[in-house]
């Protein structure tokens, strides 16, 4: 990998696929993709959305509305399945884990769609691969 951010759909998906490949090649503990905090979408006090990938599992924190959108998105990815949903009493959302056994391009497409369809980002959002 030579770059770590992208802001159009084609470039983001390429970046995410390269990050998955690098993660697998390096056998790194996890891969993290982040986007900038948008108070209009995320709320003033909420953290910026992120998606983590490790051991063929996506991990993300979601509000109740985002969780419903994630479940809807999964209908387009029948090979992926929810592994665990955890909603601690002290948290205001749900941590979702999705088993995703697929090639790097399919995983990249899923991550991109999570940010657009689940987290409500515009099509020109900028994403960073923060950890590989």
GROMACS .gro file of N, CA and C in nm:
model
  396
    1UNK      N    1   0.084  -0.118   0.000
    1UNK     CA    2   0.000   0.000   0.000
    1UNK      C    3   0.088   0.124   0.000
    2UNK      N    4   0.054   0.218  -0.085
    2UNK     CA    5   0.131   0.342  -0.091
    2UNK      C    6   0.048   0.463  -0.051
    3UNK      N    7  -0.082   0.449  -0.044
    3UNK     CA    8  -0.166   0.562  -0.003
    3UNK      C    9  -0.262   0.513   0.105
    4UNK      N   10  -0.315   0.608   0.181
    4UNK     CA   11  -0.396   0.568   0.295
    4UNK      C   12  -0.531   0.638   0.302
    5UNK      N   13  -0.567   0.719   0.200
    5UNK     CA   14  -0.698   0.781   0.200
    5UNK      C   15  -0.748   0.792   0.056
    6UNK      N   16  -0.879   0.807   0.045
    6UNK     CA   17  -0.944   0.821  -0.086
    6UNK      C   18  -1.079   0.886  -0.066
    7UNK      N   19  -1.129   0.955  -0.173
    7UNK     CA   20  -1.255   1.027  -0.156
    7UNK      C   21  -1.354   1.010  -0.271
    8UNK      N   22  -1.335   0.910  -0.356
    8UNK     CA   23  -1.439   0.878  -0.453
    8UNK      C   24  -1.460   0.726  -0.451
    9UNK      N   25  -1.578   0.680  -0.490
    9UNK     CA   26  -1.611   0.538  -0.473
    9UNK      C   27  -1.509   0.441  -0.532
   10UNK      N   28  -1.465   0.465  -0.652
   10UNK     CA   29  -1.371   0.372  -0.716
   10UNK      C   30  -1.239   0.368  -0.640
   11UNK      N   31  -1.187   0.485  -0.606
   11UNK     CA   32  -1.059   0.493  -0.535
   11UNK      C   33  -1.071   0.435  -0.393
   12UNK      N   34  -1.185   0.460  -0.327
   12UNK     CA   35  -1.203   0.405  -0.192
   12UNK      C   36  -1.206   0.253  -0.195
   13UNK      N   37  -1.282   0.197  -0.288
   13UNK     CA   38  -1.291   0.050  -0.295
   13UNK      C   39  -1.155  -0.012  -0.327
   14UNK      N   40  -1.079   0.054  -0.413
   14UNK     CA   41  -0.944   0.006  -0.443
   14UNK      C   42  -0.858   0.013  -0.317
   15UNK      N   43  -0.864   0.125  -0.247
   15UNK     CA   44  -0.790   0.143  -0.123
   15UNK      C   45  -0.827   0.035  -0.021
   16UNK      N   46  -0.958   0.013  -0.004
   16UNK     CA   47  -1.003  -0.087   0.095
   16UNK      C   48  -0.957  -0.227   0.056
   17UNK      N   49  -0.965  -0.260  -0.072
   17UNK     CA   50  -0.921  -0.393  -0.117
   17UNK      C   51  -0.770  -0.409  -0.094
   18UNK      N   52  -0.693  -0.304  -0.124
   18UNK     CA   53  -0.549  -0.309  -0.099
   18UNK      C   54  -0.520  -0.324   0.050
   19UNK      N   55  -0.598  -0.258   0.134
   19UNK     CA   56  -0.579  -0.267   0.278
   19UNK      C   57  -0.610  -0.408   0.328
   20UNK      N   58  -0.716  -0.470   0.276
   20UNK     CA   59  -0.748  -0.607   0.314
   20UNK      C   60  -0.635  -0.700   0.273
   21UNK      N   61  -0.585  -0.683   0.153
   21UNK     CA   62  -0.475  -0.767   0.105
   21UNK      C   63  -0.351  -0.747   0.191
   22UNK      N   64  -0.318  -0.623   0.224
   22UNK     CA   65  -0.203  -0.596   0.310
   22UNK      C   66  -0.223  -0.656   0.449
   23UNK      N   67  -0.342  -0.643   0.502
   23UNK     CA   68  -0.375  -0.701   0.633
   23UNK      C   69  -0.353  -0.852   0.632
   24UNK      N   70  -0.402  -0.917   0.529
   24UNK     CA   71  -0.387  -1.062   0.519
   24UNK      C   72  -0.241  -1.102   0.497
   25UNK      N   73  -0.171  -1.030   0.410
   25UNK     CA   74  -0.031  -1.061   0.380
   25UNK      C   75   0.056  -1.045   0.504
   26UNK      N   76   0.033  -0.939   0.578
   26UNK     CA   77   0.114  -0.911   0.698
   26UNK      C   78   0.068  -0.990   0.820
   27UNK      N   79  -0.050  -1.053   0.809
   27UNK     CA   80  -0.109  -1.122   0.924
   27UNK      C   81  -0.119  -1.026   1.042
   28UNK      N   82  -0.160  -0.903   1.013
   28UNK     CA   83  -0.172  -0.802   1.118
   28UNK      C   84  -0.293  -0.834   1.206
   29UNK      N   85  -0.294  -0.783   1.328
   29UNK     CA   86  -0.405  -0.813   1.419
   29UNK      C   87  -0.541  -0.763   1.368
   30UNK      N   88  -0.541  -0.646   1.303
   30UNK     CA   89  -0.667  -0.592   1.251
   30UNK      C   90  -0.639  -0.483   1.150
   31UNK      N   91  -0.745  -0.442   1.082
   31UNK     CA   92  -0.744  -0.334   0.984
   31UNK      C   93  -0.855  -0.238   1.027
   32UNK      N   94  -0.827  -0.109   1.032
   32UNK     CA   95  -0.927  -0.011   1.072
   32UNK      C   96  -0.942   0.095   0.964
   33UNK      N   97  -1.068   0.123   0.927
   33UNK     CA   98  -1.101   0.230   0.833
   33UNK      C   99  -1.184   0.333   0.909
   34UNK      N  100  -1.149   0.460   0.893
   34UNK     CA  101  -1.218   0.568   0.962
   34UNK      C  102  -1.262   0.674   0.863
   35UNK      N  103  -1.362   0.751   0.902
   35UNK     CA  104  -1.404   0.870   0.827
   35UNK      C  105  -1.407   0.988   0.923
   36UNK      N  106  -1.409   1.106   0.867
   36UNK     CA  107  -1.412   1.227   0.947
   36UNK      C  108  -1.547   1.241   1.018
   37UNK      N  109  -1.544   1.293   1.139
   37UNK     CA  110  -1.666   1.320   1.214
   37UNK      C  111  -1.747   1.428   1.142
   38UNK      N  112  -1.875   1.403   1.124
   38UNK     CA  113  -1.966   1.500   1.064
   38UNK      C  114  -2.078   1.523   1.164
   39UNK      N  115  -2.077   1.636   1.236
   39UNK     CA  116  -2.178   1.659   1.339
   39UNK      C  117  -2.321   1.658   1.286
   40UNK      N  118  -2.339   1.693   1.157
   40UNK     CA  119  -2.473   1.694   1.099
   40UNK      C  120  -2.528   1.552   1.081
   41UNK      N  121  -2.440   1.455   1.061
   41UNK     CA  122  -2.482   1.316   1.042
   41UNK      C  123  -2.465   1.235   1.170
   42UNK      N  124  -2.352   1.255   1.239
   42UNK     CA  125  -2.318   1.172   1.355
   42UNK      C  126  -2.377   1.224   1.485
   43UNK      N  127  -2.413   1.351   1.489
   43UNK     CA  128  -2.450   1.413   1.616
   43UNK      C  129  -2.329   1.485   1.671
   44UNK      N  130  -2.354   1.583   1.750
   44UNK     CA  131  -2.246   1.669   1.800
   44UNK      C  132  -2.144   1.594   1.885
   45UNK      N  133  -2.190   1.507   1.974
   45UNK     CA  134  -2.100   1.443   2.070
   45UNK      C  135  -2.058   1.302   2.032
   46UNK      N  136  -2.110   1.248   1.924
   46UNK     CA  137  -2.077   1.111   1.884
   46UNK      C  138  -1.940   1.106   1.817
   47UNK      N  139  -1.871   0.995   1.833
   47UNK     CA  140  -1.741   0.981   1.764
   47UNK      C  141  -1.761   0.958   1.614
   48UNK      N  142  -1.656   0.974   1.539
   48UNK     CA  143  -1.660   0.945   1.396
   48UNK      C  144  -1.676   0.795   1.375
   49UNK      N  145  -1.748   0.754   1.273
   49UNK     CA  146  -1.764   0.611   1.245
   49UNK      C  147  -1.633   0.545   1.203
   50UNK      N  148  -1.626   0.418   1.231
   50UNK     CA  149  -1.511   0.336   1.193
   50UNK      C  150  -1.560   0.195   1.167
   51UNK      N  151  -1.481   0.121   1.090
   51UNK     CA  152  -1.507  -0.021   1.065
   51UNK      C  153  -1.374  -0.092   1.083
   52UNK      N  154  -1.377  -0.198   1.160
   52UNK     CA  155  -1.257  -0.278   1.181
   52UNK      C  156  -1.277  -0.416   1.119
   53UNK      N  157  -1.167  -0.474   1.071
   53UNK     CA  158  -1.172  -0.608   1.013
   53UNK      C  159  -1.058  -0.690   1.070
   54UNK      N  160  -1.089  -0.810   1.118
   54UNK     CA  161  -0.989  -0.903   1.171
   54UNK      C  162  -1.048  -1.042   1.173
   55UNK      N  163  -0.967  -1.141   1.146
   55UNK     CA  164  -1.011  -1.281   1.153
   55UNK      C  165  -1.142  -1.304   1.078
   56UNK      N  166  -1.152  -1.250   0.958
   56UNK     CA  167  -1.270  -1.264   0.873
   56UNK      C  168  -1.397  -1.209   0.939
   57UNK      N  169  -1.379  -1.108   1.025
   57UNK     CA  170  -1.491  -1.050   1.098
   57UNK      C  171  -1.486  -0.897   1.092
   58UNK      N  172  -1.597  -0.836   1.053
   58UNK     CA  173  -1.612  -0.691   1.063
   58UNK      C  174  -1.664  -0.658   1.202
   59UNK      N  175  -1.618  -0.545   1.253
   59UNK     CA  176  -1.660  -0.497   1.385
   59UNK      C  177  -1.693  -0.349   1.371
   60UNK      N  178  -1.808  -0.308   1.423
   60UNK     CA  179  -1.846  -0.167   1.417
   60UNK      C  180  -1.945  -0.134   1.528
   61UNK      N  181  -1.946  -0.009   1.571
   61UNK     CA  182  -2.041   0.039   1.669
   61UNK      C  183  -2.152   0.114   1.597
   62UNK      N  184  -2.276   0.085   1.636
   62UNK     CA  185  -2.392   0.139   1.565
   62UNK      C  186  -2.499   0.189   1.662
   63UNK      N  187  -2.569   0.293   1.619
   63UNK     CA  188  -2.690   0.334   1.690
   63UNK      C  189  -2.801   0.236   1.652
   64UNK      N  190  -2.915   0.249   1.711
   64UNK     CA  191  -3.028   0.161   1.679
   64UNK      C  192  -3.069   0.174   1.531
   65UNK      N  193  -3.076   0.297   1.482
   65UNK     CA  194  -3.113   0.319   1.341
   65UNK      C  195  -3.006   0.264   1.247
   66UNK      N  196  -2.879   0.285   1.281
   66UNK     CA  197  -2.770   0.232   1.198
   66UNK      C  198  -2.771   0.079   1.197
   67UNK      N  199  -2.804   0.019   1.310
   67UNK     CA  200  -2.811  -0.127   1.317
   67UNK      C  201  -2.917  -0.180   1.221
   68UNK      N  202  -3.031  -0.116   1.216
   68UNK     CA  203  -3.137  -0.159   1.123
   68UNK      C  204  -3.092  -0.144   0.978
   69UNK      N  205  -3.022  -0.035   0.948
   69UNK     CA  206  -2.971  -0.016   0.812
   69UNK      C  207  -2.864  -0.121   0.778
   70UNK      N  208  -2.782  -0.158   0.877
   70UNK     CA  209  -2.680  -0.261   0.854
   70UNK      C  210  -2.746  -0.396   0.824
   71UNK      N  211  -2.851  -0.428   0.896
   71UNK     CA  212  -2.923  -0.553   0.871
   71UNK      C  213  -2.982  -0.554   0.730
   72UNK      N  214  -3.033  -0.441   0.687
   72UNK     CA  215  -3.087  -0.430   0.550
   72UNK      C  216  -2.975  -0.448   0.448
   73UNK      N  217  -2.861  -0.383   0.470
   73UNK     CA  218  -2.747  -0.396   0.380
   73UNK      C  219  -2.703  -0.541   0.367
   74UNK      N  220  -2.706  -0.615   0.475
   74UNK     CA  221  -2.661  -0.755   0.472
   74UNK      C  222  -2.744  -0.842   0.379
   75UNK      N  223  -2.865  -0.800   0.343
   75UNK     CA  224  -2.944  -0.879   0.247
   75UNK      C  225  -2.877  -0.882   0.110
   76UNK      N  226  -2.792  -0.782   0.081
   76UNK     CA  227  -2.716  -0.779  -0.045
   76UNK      C  228  -2.585  -0.858  -0.037
   77UNK      N  229  -2.554  -0.907   0.081
   77UNK     CA  230  -2.432  -0.984   0.105
   77UNK      C  231  -2.470  -1.114   0.177
   78UNK      N  232  -2.538  -1.205   0.110
   78UNK     CA  233  -2.588  -1.325   0.178
   78UNK      C  234  -2.478  -1.416   0.232
   79UNK      N  235  -2.356  -1.401   0.182
   79UNK     CA  236  -2.246  -1.483   0.233
   79UNK      C  237  -2.192  -1.429   0.366
   80UNK      N  238  -2.234  -1.310   0.407
   80UNK     CA  239  -2.196  -1.252   0.536
   80UNK      C  240  -2.307  -1.282   0.636
   81UNK      N  241  -2.270  -1.295   0.763
   81UNK     CA  242  -2.373  -1.319   0.865
   81UNK      C  243  -2.336  -1.252   0.996
   82UNK      N  244  -2.437  -1.212   1.067
   82UNK     CA  245  -2.416  -1.152   1.199
   82UNK      C  246  -2.366  -1.261   1.293
   83UNK      N  247  -2.256  -1.232   1.359
   83UNK     CA  248  -2.196  -1.326   1.453
   83UNK      C  249  -2.234  -1.289   1.596
   84UNK      N  250  -2.233  -1.158   1.625
   84UNK     CA  251  -2.260  -1.115   1.762
   84UNK      C  252  -2.309  -0.971   1.763
   85UNK      N  253  -2.403  -0.944   1.852
   85UNK     CA  254  -2.448  -0.807   1.878
   85UNK      C  255  -2.441  -0.788   2.029
   86UNK      N  256  -2.371  -0.686   2.071
   86UNK     CA  257  -2.355  -0.661   2.213
   86UNK      C  258  -2.395  -0.517   2.243
   87UNK      N  259  -2.485  -0.500   2.338
   87UNK     CA  260  -2.533  -0.367   2.377
   87UNK      C  261  -2.516  -0.350   2.528
   88UNK      N  262  -2.397  -0.312   2.573
   88UNK     CA  263  -2.376  -0.293   2.717
   88UNK      C  264  -2.466  -0.182   2.772
   89UNK      N  265  -2.507  -0.196   2.894
   89UNK     CA  266  -2.597  -0.097   2.955
   89UNK      C  267  -2.536   0.043   2.955
   90UNK      N  268  -2.404   0.052   2.973
   90UNK     CA  269  -2.340   0.183   2.981
   90UNK      C  270  -2.317   0.246   2.843
   91UNK      N  271  -2.341   0.172   2.737
   91UNK     CA  272  -2.323   0.224   2.601
   91UNK      C  273  -2.456   0.264   2.541
   92UNK      N  274  -2.452   0.357   2.445
   92UNK     CA  275  -2.574   0.405   2.381
   92UNK      C  276  -2.598   0.339   2.246
   93UNK      N  277  -2.530   0.230   2.219
   93UNK     CA  278  -2.546   0.164   2.090
   93UNK      C  279  -2.515   0.017   2.099
   94UNK      N  280  -2.488  -0.039   1.984
   94UNK     CA  281  -2.462  -0.182   1.972
   94UNK      C  282  -2.331  -0.204   1.900
   95UNK      N  283  -2.251  -0.293   1.953
   95UNK     CA  284  -2.132  -0.337   1.882
   95UNK      C  285  -2.173  -0.458   1.799
   96UNK      N  286  -2.152  -0.449   1.669
   96UNK     CA  287  -2.193  -0.553   1.575
   96UNK      C  288  -2.070  -0.621   1.517
   97UNK      N  289  -2.074  -0.753   1.516
   97UNK     CA  290  -1.968  -0.833   1.454
   97UNK      C  291  -2.031  -0.917   1.343
   98UNK      N  292  -1.971  -0.908   1.226
   98UNK     CA  293  -2.022  -0.976   1.107
   98UNK      C  294  -1.913  -1.066   1.052
   99UNK      N  295  -1.941  -1.195   1.041
   99UNK     CA  296  -1.849  -1.288   0.977
   99UNK      C  297  -1.857  -1.264   0.827
  100UNK      N  298  -1.741  -1.244   0.765
  100UNK     CA  299  -1.737  -1.209   0.622
  100UNK      C  300  -1.622  -1.283   0.556
  101UNK      N  301  -1.653  -1.397   0.502
  101UNK     CA  302  -1.552  -1.476   0.431
  101UNK      C  303  -1.569  -1.449   0.282
  102UNK      N  304  -1.479  -1.368   0.227
  102UNK     CA  305  -1.491  -1.333   0.086
  102UNK      C  306  -1.358  -1.278   0.037
  103UNK      N  307  -1.356  -1.244  -0.090
  103UNK     CA  308  -1.234  -1.187  -0.149
  103UNK      C  309  -1.224  -1.038  -0.112
  104UNK      N  310  -1.106  -0.983  -0.134
  104UNK     CA  311  -1.078  -0.845  -0.094
  104UNK      C  312  -1.172  -0.745  -0.161
  105UNK      N  313  -1.207  -0.766  -0.287
  105UNK     CA  314  -1.294  -0.671  -0.356
  105UNK      C  315  -1.436  -0.671  -0.299
  106UNK      N  316  -1.486  -0.788  -0.266
  106UNK     CA  317  -1.621  -0.796  -0.207
  106UNK      C  318  -1.622  -0.732  -0.067
  107UNK      N  319  -1.517  -0.756   0.011
  107UNK     CA  320  -1.506  -0.694   0.143
  107UNK      C  321  -1.497  -0.542   0.131
  108UNK      N  322  -1.422  -0.495   0.033
  108UNK     CA  323  -1.407  -0.351   0.010
  108UNK      C  324  -1.540  -0.287  -0.027
  109UNK      N  325  -1.616  -0.353  -0.112
  109UNK     CA  326  -1.747  -0.301  -0.152
  109UNK      C  327  -1.839  -0.290  -0.030
  110UNK      N  328  -1.832  -0.389   0.058
  110UNK     CA  329  -1.915  -0.387   0.178
  110UNK      C  330  -1.877  -0.268   0.267
  111UNK      N  331  -1.749  -0.248   0.291
  111UNK     CA  332  -1.705  -0.137   0.376
  111UNK      C  333  -1.753  -0.004   0.318
  112UNK      N  334  -1.735   0.015   0.189
  112UNK     CA  335  -1.778   0.140   0.126
  112UNK      C  336  -1.928   0.161   0.145
  113UNK      N  337  -2.004   0.057   0.124
  113UNK     CA  338  -2.150   0.070   0.138
  113UNK      C  339  -2.191   0.090   0.285
  114UNK      N  340  -2.115   0.037   0.379
  114UNK     CA  341  -2.145   0.062   0.521
  114UNK      C  342  -2.137   0.211   0.548
  115UNK      N  343  -2.032   0.276   0.500
  115UNK     CA  344  -2.018   0.419   0.529
  115UNK      C  345  -2.127   0.502   0.461
  116UNK      N  346  -2.168   0.464   0.342
  116UNK     CA  347  -2.271   0.539   0.271
  116UNK      C  348  -2.411   0.505   0.323
  117UNK      N  349  -2.444   0.377   0.326
  117UNK     CA  350  -2.581   0.335   0.355
  117UNK      C  351  -2.612   0.320   0.504
  118UNK      N  352  -2.513   0.286   0.584
  118UNK     CA  353  -2.537   0.268   0.727
  118UNK      C  354  -2.504   0.395   0.804
  119UNK      N  355  -2.387   0.452   0.776
  119UNK     CA  356  -2.344   0.572   0.849
  119UNK      C  357  -2.385   0.703   0.783
  120UNK      N  358  -2.449   0.697   0.666
  120UNK     CA  359  -2.507   0.816   0.604
  120UNK      C  360  -2.410   0.914   0.541
  121UNK      N  361  -2.295   0.866   0.497
  121UNK     CA  362  -2.201   0.955   0.431
  121UNK      C  363  -2.241   0.978   0.286
  122UNK      N  364  -2.205   1.098   0.234
  122UNK     CA  365  -2.227   1.128   0.093
  122UNK      C  366  -2.134   1.043   0.009
  123UNK      N  367  -2.163   1.035  -0.119
  123UNK     CA  368  -2.085   0.952  -0.211
  123UNK      C  369  -1.940   0.999  -0.224
  124UNK      N  370  -1.911   1.123  -0.188
  124UNK     CA  371  -1.775   1.174  -0.200
  124UNK      C  372  -1.702   1.183  -0.066
  125UNK      N  373  -1.744   1.102   0.031
  125UNK     CA  374  -1.679   1.106   0.162
  125UNK      C  375  -1.533   1.062   0.150
  126UNK      N  376  -1.449   1.109   0.242
  126UNK     CA  377  -1.309   1.069   0.246
  126UNK      C  378  -1.292   0.968   0.359
  127UNK      N  379  -1.222   0.859   0.327
  127UNK     CA  380  -1.193   0.754   0.425
  127UNK      C  381  -1.043   0.737   0.438
  128UNK      N  382  -1.000   0.697   0.556
  128UNK     CA  383  -0.861   0.670   0.584
  128UNK      C  384  -0.846   0.527   0.634
  129UNK      N  385  -0.743   0.462   0.587
  129UNK     CA  386  -0.704   0.335   0.647
  129UNK      C  387  -0.611   0.375   0.761
  130UNK      N  388  -0.661   0.362   0.882
  130UNK     CA  389  -0.589   0.412   0.999
  130UNK      C  390  -0.495   0.308   1.057
  131UNK      N  391  -0.522   0.182   1.036
  131UNK     CA  392  -0.436   0.075   1.087
  131UNK      C  393  -0.445  -0.044   0.995
  132UNK      N  394  -0.329  -0.104   0.967
  132UNK     CA  395  -0.325  -0.227   0.887
  132UNK      C  396  -0.242  -0.327   0.963
   0.00000   0.00000   0.00000
